[in-house]
Coordinates of C-alpha atoms in Angstrom, one line a residue:
Chain A
X203 CA 127.2 12.1 35.6
X204 CA 126.4 10.4 32.3
X205 CA 126.7 12.8 29.4
X206 CA 123.4 11.7 27.8
X207 CA 121.6 12.2 31.0
X208 CA 123.1 15.7 31.5
X209 CA 122.1 16.6 27.9
X210 CA 118.5 15.6 28.5
X211 CA 118.2 17.3 31.9
X212 CA 119.7 20.5 30.4
X213 CA 117.1 20.4 27.6
X214 CA 114.3 19.8 29.9
X215 CA 115.3 22.8 31.9
X216 CA 115.6 24.9 28.7
X217 CA 112.2 23.7 27.7
X218 CA 110.5 24.7 30.9
X219 CA 112.4 27.9 31.4
X220 CA 111.5 28.9 27.9
X221 CA 107.8 28.0 28.4
X222 CA 107.5 30.0 31.6
X223 CA 109.4 32.9 30.1
X224 CA 107.2 33.2 27.0
X225 CA 104.1 32.5 29.1
X226 CA 104.8 35.5 31.3
X227 CA 106.2 37.7 28.5
X228 CA 103.2 37.5 26.3
X229 CA 101.0 38.4 29.2
X230 CA 103.1 41.5 29.9
X231 CA 102.5 43.0 26.5
X232 CA 100.5 46.2 26.8
X233 CA 97.5 45.4 24.5
X234 CA 95.6 42.3 25.4
X235 CA 94.2 39.9 22.8
X236 CA 90.7 40.6 24.1
X237 CA 91.0 44.3 23.1
X238 CA 92.6 43.4 19.8
X239 CA 89.8 41.0 19.0
X240 CA 87.1 43.6 19.8
X241 CA 89.0 46.1 17.6
X242 CA 89.1 43.8 14.6
X243 CA 85.4 43.3 14.8
X244 CA 84.8 47.1 15.4
X245 CA 83.1 46.4 18.7
X246 CA 83.3 49.0 21.4
X247 CA 85.8 48.4 24.2
X248 CA 83.3 48.4 27.0
X249 CA 84.1 46.7 30.2
X250 CA 81.3 44.1 29.8
X251 CA 82.6 43.2 26.3
X252 CA 86.2 42.8 27.5
X253 CA 85.2 40.8 30.4
X254 CA 83.1 38.5 28.3
X255 CA 85.7 37.8 25.6
X256 CA 88.5 37.5 28.2
X257 CA 86.4 34.8 29.9
X258 CA 85.7 33.1 26.6
X259 CA 89.4 33.0 25.8
X260 CA 90.0 31.5 29.2
X261 CA 92.4 34.3 30.2
X262 CA 90.6 35.3 33.4
X263 CA 91.7 32.2 35.2
X264 CA 94.7 32.3 37.6
X265 CA 98.1 32.3 35.8
X266 CA 99.2 29.0 37.4
X267 CA 96.0 27.3 36.3
X268 CA 96.4 28.7 32.7
X269 CA 100.0 27.5 32.6
X270 CA 99.1 24.1 34.0
X271 CA 96.3 23.5 31.5
X272 CA 98.5 24.7 28.6
X273 CA 101.4 22.4 29.5
X274 CA 99.1 19.4 30.1
X275 CA 97.4 19.8 26.8
X276 CA 100.6 20.4 25.0
X277 CA 102.0 17.1 26.1
X278 CA 98.8 15.3 25.2
X279 CA 99.1 16.6 21.7
X280 CA 96.5 19.3 22.0
X281 CA 98.2 22.6 21.2
X282 CA 95.1 24.7 21.7
X283 CA 93.3 26.9 19.2
X284 CA 94.1 30.3 17.9
X285 CA 92.6 33.0 20.0
X286 CA 91.6 34.9 16.9
X287 CA 90.4 32.4 14.3
X288 CA 89.7 29.4 16.5
X289 CA 91.8 27.2 14.2
X290 CA 93.6 24.2 15.5
X291 CA 97.2 25.4 16.1
X292 CA 98.8 22.0 15.7
X293 CA 97.4 21.5 12.2
X294 CA 98.6 25.0 11.3
X295 CA 102.1 24.4 12.6
X296 CA 102.5 21.1 10.9
X297 CA 101.5 22.7 7.6
X298 CA 104.0 25.4 8.0
X299 CA 107.0 23.7 9.6
X300 CA 108.3 22.0 6.5
X301 CA 108.9 25.4 4.8
X302 CA 110.9 27.0 7.7
X303 CA 112.8 23.9 8.6
X304 CA 113.8 22.9 5.1
X305 CA 115.1 26.4 4.5
X306 CA 117.2 26.1 7.6
X307 CA 118.5 22.6 7.0
X308 CA 119.2 22.8 3.3
X309 CA 120.7 26.2 3.5
X310 CA 123.1 25.2 6.2
X311 CA 124.0 21.9 4.5
X312 CA 124.7 23.5 1.2
X313 CA 126.5 26.4 2.9
X314 CA 128.7 24.3 5.1
X315 CA 129.6 21.9 2.2
X316 CA 130.6 24.9 0.1
X317 CA 132.4 26.4 3.0
X318 CA 134.4 23.2 3.6
X319 CA 135.7 23.1 0.0
X320 CA 136.3 26.8 -0.2
X321 CA 138.1 26.8 3.1
X322 CA 140.2 23.9 2.0
X323 CA 141.3 25.6 -1.1
X324 CA 141.9 28.9 0.8
X325 CA 144.1 27.1 3.3
X326 CA 146.1 25.4 0.5
X327 CA 147.1 28.7 -1.2
X328 CA 147.7 31.4 1.3
X329 CA 146.7 34.7 -0.1
X330 CA 145.4 32.9 -3.2
X331 CA 142.1 33.6 -5.0
X332 CA 140.0 31.3 -2.7
X333 CA 141.5 32.9 0.3
X334 CA 140.5 36.3 -1.0
X335 CA 137.0 35.1 -1.9
X336 CA 136.4 33.9 1.7
X337 CA 137.4 37.3 3.1
X338 CA 135.2 39.2 0.6
X339 CA 132.2 36.9 1.3
X340 CA 132.6 37.4 5.0
X341 CA 132.6 41.2 4.7
X342 CA 129.8 41.1 2.1
X343 CA 127.5 39.1 4.3
X344 CA 128.1 41.5 7.2
X345 CA 127.5 44.7 5.2
X346 CA 124.8 44.0 2.7
X347 CA 121.5 43.0 4.4
X348 CA 119.8 39.8 3.2
X349 CA 116.6 41.7 2.2
X350 CA 118.4 44.0 -0.1
X351 CA 119.9 41.0 -2.0
X352 CA 116.5 39.3 -2.0
X353 CA 114.9 42.3 -3.7
X354 CA 117.7 42.5 -6.2
X355 CA 117.2 38.8 -7.0
X356 CA 113.5 39.1 -7.3
X357 CA 113.9 42.0 -9.6
X358 CA 116.6 40.6 -11.8
X359 CA 115.3 37.0 -12.2
X360 CA 111.6 37.6 -11.7
X361 CA 110.9 40.9 -13.3
X362 CA 113.7 41.7 -15.8
X363 CA 114.7 38.2 -17.1
X364 CA 111.5 36.5 -16.2
X365 CA 113.3 33.2 -15.5
X366 CA 111.7 32.5 -12.2
X367 CA 108.2 33.3 -10.9
X368 CA 108.5 34.0 -7.2
X369 CA 105.0 35.0 -6.2
X370 CA 102.9 32.8 -8.4
X371 CA 102.9 29.1 -9.2
X372 CA 103.8 26.6 -6.6
X373 CA 106.5 28.7 -4.9
X374 CA 109.4 26.4 -5.7
X375 CA 111.5 29.3 -7.0
X376 CA 110.9 31.2 -3.8
X377 CA 112.0 28.2 -1.7
X378 CA 115.1 27.7 -3.9
X379 CA 116.1 31.3 -3.6
X380 CA 115.6 31.4 0.2
X381 CA 117.7 28.2 0.6
X382 CA 120.5 29.5 -1.6
X383 CA 120.5 32.9 0.1
X384 CA 120.7 31.2 3.5
X385 CA 123.6 29.1 2.2
X386 CA 125.3 32.1 0.7
X387 CA 125.2 34.1 3.9
X388 CA 126.6 31.2 5.9
X389 CA 129.5 30.4 3.5
X390 CA 131.7 33.4 4.4
X391 CA 132.3 33.0 8.2
X392 CA 132.1 29.2 8.0
X393 CA 134.8 29.0 5.4
X394 CA 137.1 31.1 7.5
X395 CA 136.7 28.6 10.3
X396 CA 137.5 25.7 7.9
X397 CA 140.5 27.6 6.6
X398 CA 141.8 28.2 10.1
X399 CA 141.3 24.6 11.0
X400 CA 143.3 23.3 8.0
X401 CA 146.0 25.8 8.7
X402 CA 146.4 24.4 12.2
X403 CA 146.5 20.8 10.9
X404 CA 149.1 21.8 8.3
X405 CA 151.7 22.5 11.0
X406 CA 151.3 19.2 12.8
X407 CA 154.0 16.5 12.5
X408 CA 151.8 13.7 11.1
X409 CA 151.1 16.0 8.1
X410 CA 154.7 16.9 7.7
X411 CA 155.7 13.2 7.9
X412 CA 153.1 12.1 5.3
X413 CA 154.1 14.8 2.9
X414 CA 157.8 14.0 3.2
X415 CA 157.0 10.4 2.5
X416 CA 155.9 11.6 -0.9
X417 CA 152.1 11.8 -0.7
X418 CA 150.7 14.7 -2.5
X419 CA 150.0 17.6 -0.3
X420 CA 146.3 17.9 -1.2
X421 CA 145.7 14.2 -0.6
X422 CA 147.3 14.3 2.9
X423 CA 145.3 17.2 4.0
X424 CA 142.0 16.1 2.5
X425 CA 142.1 12.4 3.4
X426 CA 143.8 12.5 6.7
X427 CA 143.4 15.9 8.3
X428 CA 139.7 16.5 7.7
X429 CA 138.3 15.1 10.9
X430 CA 139.3 17.8 13.4
X431 CA 138.4 20.5 10.8
X432 CA 135.0 19.0 10.3
X433 CA 134.5 18.8 14.0
X434 CA 135.3 22.5 14.3
X435 CA 132.9 23.3 11.4
X436 CA 130.1 21.3 13.1
X437 CA 130.6 23.1 16.4
X438 CA 130.4 26.4 14.5
X439 CA 127.2 25.3 12.7
X440 CA 125.6 24.4 16.0
X441 CA 125.9 28.0 17.2
X442 CA 125.0 29.3 13.8
X443 CA 121.6 27.6 13.7
X444 CA 119.8 30.1 16.0
X445 CA 121.0 32.9 13.7
X446 CA 119.7 31.0 10.6
X447 CA 116.3 30.9 12.2
X448 CA 116.3 34.7 12.5
X449 CA 117.5 35.1 9.0
X450 CA 114.8 32.9 7.6
X451 CA 112.2 35.2 9.1
X452 CA 113.4 37.9 6.8
X453 CA 113.5 35.6 3.8
X454 CA 110.1 34.2 4.4
X455 CA 108.8 37.7 4.5
X456 CA 110.7 38.8 1.4
X457 CA 109.6 35.8 -0.7
X458 CA 106.2 35.4 0.9
X459 CA 106.9 31.9 1.9
X460 CA 104.0 30.6 4.2
X461 CA 106.4 29.5 6.9
X462 CA 106.4 29.8 10.7
X463 CA 107.8 33.3 10.8
X464 CA 105.1 34.9 8.7
X465 CA 102.6 33.3 11.1
X466 CA 104.6 34.6 14.1
X467 CA 104.5 38.2 12.8
X468 CA 100.7 38.1 12.3
X469 CA 100.2 36.4 15.6
X470 CA 102.3 39.2 17.2
X471 CA 100.0 41.7 15.6
X472 CA 96.8 40.1 17.0
X473 CA 98.4 39.2 20.3
X474 CA 97.5 35.6 19.8
X475 CA 99.0 34.2 23.0
X476 CA 98.5 30.6 22.1
X477 CA 100.4 30.8 18.8
X478 CA 103.3 32.8 20.3
X479 CA 103.7 30.3 23.2
X480 CA 103.6 27.2 21.0
X481 CA 106.0 28.9 18.5
X482 CA 108.7 29.2 21.2
X483 CA 108.2 25.6 22.3
X484 CA 108.5 24.4 18.7
X485 CA 111.7 26.4 18.2
X486 CA 113.1 24.8 21.4
X487 CA 112.1 21.3 20.3
X488 CA 113.6 21.9 16.8
X489 CA 116.8 23.2 18.3
X490 CA 116.9 20.1 20.6
X491 CA 116.9 17.8 17.6
X492 CA 119.5 19.9 15.7
X493 CA 121.8 19.8 18.7
X494 CA 121.2 16.1 19.3
X495 CA 122.0 15.1 15.8
X496 CA 125.0 17.4 15.4
X497 CA 126.4 16.3 18.8
X498 CA 126.0 12.7 17.8
X499 CA 127.9 13.4 14.6
X500 CA 130.6 15.2 16.6
X501 CA 130.9 12.2 18.9
X502 CA 131.2 9.8 16.0
X503 CA 134.0 11.9 14.5
X504 CA 135.9 12.1 17.8
X505 CA 135.8 8.4 18.5
X506 CA 137.2 7.5 15.1
X507 CA 139.7 10.3 15.5
X508 CA 141.0 8.8 18.7
X509 CA 141.2 5.3 17.3
X510 CA 143.4 6.1 14.3
Chain B
X862 CA 151.1 49.1 14.1
X863 CA 151.4 52.4 12.4
X864 CA 148.6 51.5 10.1
X865 CA 146.3 50.8 13.0
X866 CA 147.0 54.2 14.6
X867 CA 146.1 55.8 11.3
X868 CA 142.9 53.7 11.0
X869 CA 141.8 54.6 14.5
X870 CA 142.6 58.3 13.9
X871 CA 140.5 58.3 10.8
X872 CA 137.7 56.5 12.7
X873 CA 137.8 59.0 15.5
X874 CA 137.9 61.9 13.1
X875 CA 134.8 60.5 11.3
X876 CA 132.9 60.1 14.6
X877 CA 133.8 63.6 15.6
X878 CA 132.8 64.8 12.3
X879 CA 129.4 63.1 12.6
X880 CA 128.7 65.1 15.8
X881 CA 130.0 68.4 14.4
X882 CA 129.1 68.2 10.7
X883 CA 126.5 70.8 9.6
X884 CA 123.3 69.1 8.7
X885 CA 119.8 70.1 8.1
X886 CA 116.8 69.2 10.1
X887 CA 116.0 65.6 9.0
X888 CA 112.3 66.1 9.7
X889 CA 112.2 68.8 7.1
X890 CA 110.2 67.6 4.2
X891 CA 110.5 69.2 0.8
X892 CA 108.0 67.7 -1.6
X893 CA 109.1 70.1 -4.5
X894 CA 112.6 68.6 -4.6
X895 CA 112.2 64.8 -4.2
X896 CA 114.8 62.5 -5.6
X897 CA 117.1 65.4 -6.5
X898 CA 120.5 64.3 -7.5
X899 CA 123.7 65.1 -5.6
X900 CA 124.4 68.9 -5.7
X901 CA 126.3 71.5 -3.7
X902 CA 123.3 72.0 -1.5
X903 CA 122.5 68.3 -1.1
X904 CA 125.7 66.3 -1.1
X905 CA 124.1 62.9 -1.5
X906 CA 120.9 64.3 -3.0
X907 CA 117.4 64.0 -1.5
X908 CA 115.1 61.1 -0.9
X909 CA 111.4 60.4 -1.6
X910 CA 110.3 63.1 0.9
X911 CA 112.8 65.6 -0.3
X912 CA 114.9 65.1 2.9
X913 CA 118.6 65.7 2.6
X914 CA 120.2 62.3 2.5
X915 CA 123.5 63.6 3.8
X916 CA 121.9 64.9 7.0
X917 CA 120.0 61.6 7.3
X918 CA 123.3 59.7 7.1
X919 CA 125.0 61.9 9.6
X920 CA 122.1 61.7 12.1
X921 CA 121.6 58.0 11.4
X922 CA 125.3 57.4 11.8
X923 CA 125.3 58.5 15.4
X924 CA 122.4 56.2 16.2
X925 CA 123.8 53.3 14.3
X926 CA 127.2 53.6 16.0
X927 CA 125.4 53.9 19.3
X928 CA 123.5 50.6 18.8
X929 CA 126.6 48.8 17.5
X930 CA 128.8 50.2 20.2
X931 CA 126.4 49.4 23.0
X932 CA 125.6 45.9 21.8
X933 CA 129.3 45.1 21.2
X934 CA 130.4 46.5 24.5
X935 CA 127.8 44.4 26.3
X936 CA 128.5 41.1 24.5
X937 CA 132.3 41.6 24.8
X938 CA 132.6 42.6 28.4
X939 CA 129.9 40.4 29.8
X940 CA 130.8 37.5 27.5
X941 CA 134.5 37.6 28.3
X942 CA 133.9 38.0 32.0
X943 CA 131.4 35.1 32.2
X944 CA 133.6 32.9 30.1
X945 CA 136.7 33.5 32.2
X946 CA 134.7 33.0 35.4
X947 CA 133.2 29.7 34.2
X948 CA 136.5 28.4 33.1
X949 CA 138.5 29.5 36.1
X950 CA 136.0 28.6 38.8
X951 CA 134.3 25.6 37.4
X952 CA 131.8 23.8 39.5
X953 CA 128.2 25.0 39.9
X954 CA 129.0 28.5 38.7
X955 CA 130.3 27.1 35.4
X956 CA 127.2 25.0 35.0
X957 CA 124.9 28.0 35.6
X958 CA 126.9 30.2 33.2
X959 CA 126.9 27.4 30.6
X960 CA 123.2 27.0 30.9
X961 CA 122.5 30.7 30.4
X962 CA 124.9 30.8 27.4
X963 CA 123.2 27.8 25.8
X964 CA 119.8 29.4 26.5
X965 CA 120.7 32.6 24.7
X966 CA 122.1 30.6 21.8
X967 CA 119.1 28.2 21.5
X968 CA 116.4 30.8 21.5
X969 CA 117.1 32.9 18.4
X970 CA 117.8 36.5 19.5
X971 CA 115.9 37.7 16.5
X972 CA 112.7 36.2 17.9
X973 CA 113.4 37.5 21.4
X974 CA 113.9 40.9 19.8
X975 CA 110.5 40.6 18.1
X976 CA 108.7 39.9 21.4
X977 CA 110.6 42.4 23.5
X978 CA 110.0 45.1 21.0
X979 CA 106.3 44.6 21.3
X980 CA 106.8 44.9 25.1
X981 CA 109.0 47.9 25.5
X982 CA 109.1 49.6 22.2
X983 CA 112.2 49.7 20.1
X984 CA 114.7 52.4 21.0
X985 CA 118.4 52.2 20.1
X986 CA 119.2 51.5 23.8
X987 CA 116.7 48.6 23.8
X988 CA 118.1 47.3 20.5
X989 CA 121.7 47.6 21.9
X990 CA 120.8 45.7 25.1
X991 CA 118.9 43.0 23.2
X992 CA 121.5 42.3 20.6
X993 CA 124.2 42.6 23.1
X994 CA 122.8 39.9 25.3
X995 CA 121.6 37.9 22.4
X996 CA 125.0 37.7 20.8
X997 CA 126.8 37.2 24.0
X998 CA 126.8 33.4 23.8
X999 CA 129.6 33.0 21.3
X1000 CA 131.8 35.4 23.3
X1001 CA 131.3 33.3 26.4
X1002 CA 132.2 30.1 24.7
X1003 CA 135.3 31.6 23.0
X1004 CA 136.6 33.1 26.2
X1005 CA 135.9 30.0 28.2
X1006 CA 137.8 27.8 25.8
X1007 CA 140.7 30.2 25.7
X1008 CA 140.8 30.5 29.5
X1009 CA 140.7 26.7 29.9
X1010 CA 143.8 26.5 27.7
X1011 CA 145.5 29.3 29.7
X1012 CA 144.8 27.5 33.0
X1013 CA 147.0 24.6 32.0
X1014 CA 150.0 26.8 31.3
X1015 CA 152.8 26.6 33.8
X1016 CA 152.9 30.3 34.7
X1017 CA 149.3 30.2 35.9
X1018 CA 149.9 27.3 38.2
X1019 CA 153.0 29.0 39.4
X1020 CA 151.0 32.0 40.3
X1021 CA 148.3 30.0 42.0
X1022 CA 150.9 28.3 44.2
X1023 CA 152.5 31.7 44.9
X1024 CA 149.1 32.7 46.4
X1025 CA 148.2 35.5 44.0
X1026 CA 144.6 36.6 44.4
X1027 CA 142.0 35.3 42.0
X1028 CA 140.9 38.6 40.5
X1029 CA 144.6 39.5 40.0
X1030 CA 145.4 36.2 38.1
X1031 CA 142.2 36.4 36.0
X1032 CA 142.3 40.1 35.1
X1033 CA 146.0 40.9 35.0
X1034 CA 147.4 37.6 33.7
X1035 CA 144.8 35.6 31.9
X1036 CA 142.8 38.4 30.3
X1037 CA 145.8 40.1 28.5
X1038 CA 146.7 36.7 27.0
X1039 CA 143.3 35.9 25.6
X1040 CA 142.4 39.5 24.8
X1041 CA 144.0 39.4 21.3
X1042 CA 141.8 36.6 20.1
X1043 CA 138.7 38.1 21.7
X1044 CA 139.3 41.3 19.9
X1045 CA 139.7 39.6 16.5
X1046 CA 136.4 37.8 17.0
X1047 CA 134.8 41.0 18.0
X1048 CA 136.2 42.8 15.0
X1049 CA 134.7 40.2 12.7
X1050 CA 131.3 40.3 14.2
X1051 CA 130.6 43.8 15.6
X1052 CA 129.1 45.4 12.5
X1053 CA 126.6 42.6 11.9
X1054 CA 124.4 44.2 14.6
X1055 CA 123.6 47.0 12.2
X1056 CA 122.2 44.4 9.8
X1057 CA 120.2 42.5 12.5
X1058 CA 118.7 45.8 13.3
X1059 CA 117.9 46.5 9.7
X1060 CA 116.4 43.1 9.3
X1061 CA 114.0 43.7 12.2
X1062 CA 113.0 47.0 10.5
X1063 CA 112.4 45.0 7.3
X1064 CA 109.7 42.8 8.8
X1065 CA 108.1 45.9 10.1
X1066 CA 109.4 46.4 13.6
X1067 CA 111.4 49.2 15.1
X1068 CA 110.8 51.4 12.2
X1069 CA 110.8 55.1 13.1
X1070 CA 111.5 57.0 10.0
X1071 CA 111.6 60.3 11.8
X1072 CA 114.6 59.0 13.8
X1073 CA 116.6 57.3 11.1
X1074 CA 119.6 55.0 11.4
X1075 CA 121.4 53.3 8.6
X1076 CA 119.4 50.1 8.9
X1077 CA 116.1 52.0 8.9
X1078 CA 117.2 54.0 5.9
X1079 CA 117.9 50.8 4.0
X1080 CA 114.4 49.6 4.9
X1081 CA 112.6 52.8 3.9
X1082 CA 114.4 53.1 0.6
X1083 CA 114.0 49.5 -0.5
X1084 CA 111.1 50.6 -2.7
X1085 CA 113.3 53.0 -4.7
X1086 CA 116.3 50.6 -4.9
X1087 CA 115.9 50.1 -8.6
X1088 CA 114.8 53.5 -9.7
X1089 CA 117.2 55.5 -7.5
X1090 CA 119.9 53.0 -6.5
X1091 CA 121.9 55.8 -4.9
X1092 CA 119.5 55.9 -1.9
X1093 CA 120.3 52.3 -1.0
X1094 CA 124.0 52.2 -2.1
X1095 CA 125.1 55.0 0.2
X1096 CA 123.8 53.4 3.5
X1097 CA 125.2 50.0 2.4
X1098 CA 128.5 51.6 1.7
X1099 CA 128.5 53.2 5.1
X1100 CA 127.7 49.8 6.8
X1101 CA 130.4 48.2 4.6
X1102 CA 133.0 50.8 5.7
X1103 CA 132.1 50.2 9.3
X1104 CA 132.5 46.4 8.8
X1105 CA 135.8 46.9 7.1
X1106 CA 137.0 49.3 9.9
X1107 CA 136.1 46.7 12.6
X1108 CA 137.7 44.0 10.6
X1109 CA 141.0 45.7 10.2
X1110 CA 141.2 47.7 13.4
X1111 CA 140.9 44.5 15.5
X1112 CA 142.7 42.3 13.1
X1113 CA 145.5 40.4 14.8
X1114 CA 148.7 41.8 13.4
X1115 CA 150.2 38.4 13.2
X1116 CA 147.3 37.0 11.1
X1117 CA 149.0 38.1 7.9
X1118 CA 152.3 36.6 9.1
X1119 CA 150.9 33.3 10.3
X1120 CA 153.4 30.5 10.7
X1121 CA 154.5 29.1 7.5
X1122 CA 153.9 25.4 7.0
X1123 CA 155.4 23.0 4.4
X1124 CA 152.5 24.0 2.2
X1125 CA 153.7 27.5 1.6

């Protein structure tokens, strides 16, 4: 079967599997949105009240009907309204998506660029300073939680030195810090992968040949051996993206960035089914584009690699 | 090799010590002696509620190790098994396994954890299960790749033509050959579960300060990080030691003596 067709079919299945899963999961949560809604307005949880609000939220219809309506409206571009505030969900998501997505993309881009150069230097000098830095970074990012480092940064730069204002102003410092932290936490493990890739290339005969012809060792490695290494790095980044999404939840919380995750946590609190459902679909669609672009890049790299 | 035996012995001793060590009741609150410095009575001092930090570390250590152990055991065993099955069998089974793997890697485990914790509460067992399955994907991919490489080797095709049974080839001949790399990967990633757990606590889920673990301690002491850094540094040091232990205990012995190239 054609690779592109397979790719699309796989993602369609992922999309519908995720939508059904989240649709059922939210409805399995012990407290219903109707009860939560009554609680926030300090109304008694009488049966009549619950029945009325459940009906108004449209949650008393059969599950299949609810799912059908939700899906149909989603594809028409109507993502529904928040069960709590009645706001249009799509407008809310579009206002918040830039924050979360740009933290993810910029963080990963900066992180993998840094990892590539650091890994390159680490491979060149075995046991050298760069080699040690990559190991230390890997262990550091596995033992010091992101939120601890965030608090230290906020205190040092925002409170003591007063260089950056994280919670007032237009929030550009908060975004910058979140992006750099995402990058910082990605560098360690990614640079080890780059290092490993270069080490493997070093032993290959084309590299030996080029070096013995008198090209400088660095040039040979950097100009001619980068493709397989880059391909390895990109495959690692693909699987790293889901993790970044989780990490940005913590960062958005720490720096009070009005991104998707802060909305998710509050929606979780009020059991806002509609927001929770749309959130998962948006994540899946976002991941689809990430995988699509990175797979295309990977393909482009491979083709050129075979030609040369 | 000798180094590793010592390392494992030290680890075993510490775990044993965690179970046997004398510690106070961690629910004992002593408001008169909050933030006391380290002393003979309180080895690591006391926290904001006057609880003995040493006891909290001991009790929390058992829980943390439990979560890490359970999560890693699940991702390692299930991941390796599924990866080997997908690579060896191929066909429809491989497609299904690949799909499940991709699914766990696409939907961020952090978010699944958020939703499931609202559903079932957030016990260490739950966390272990969740992170175990959530992190399984990369184990599957690694073991599948390694097994595919193994399958092309001559000794495997020889065994197939000799008529050895499938489980025998897979478990007795392929697994020992890919085991080393799987363990290295595991060693490098095992301890990150503690931090994922702590991260969930940070955004307000799974916190149960009466039943502490190292992640929750980090979360509950974040307020005192600047005034009493000791409270945060000690749990971080513990997680760091755990990470280092995993890193070196499963480190491939040959990693230090990798093949020399013309660059060295």
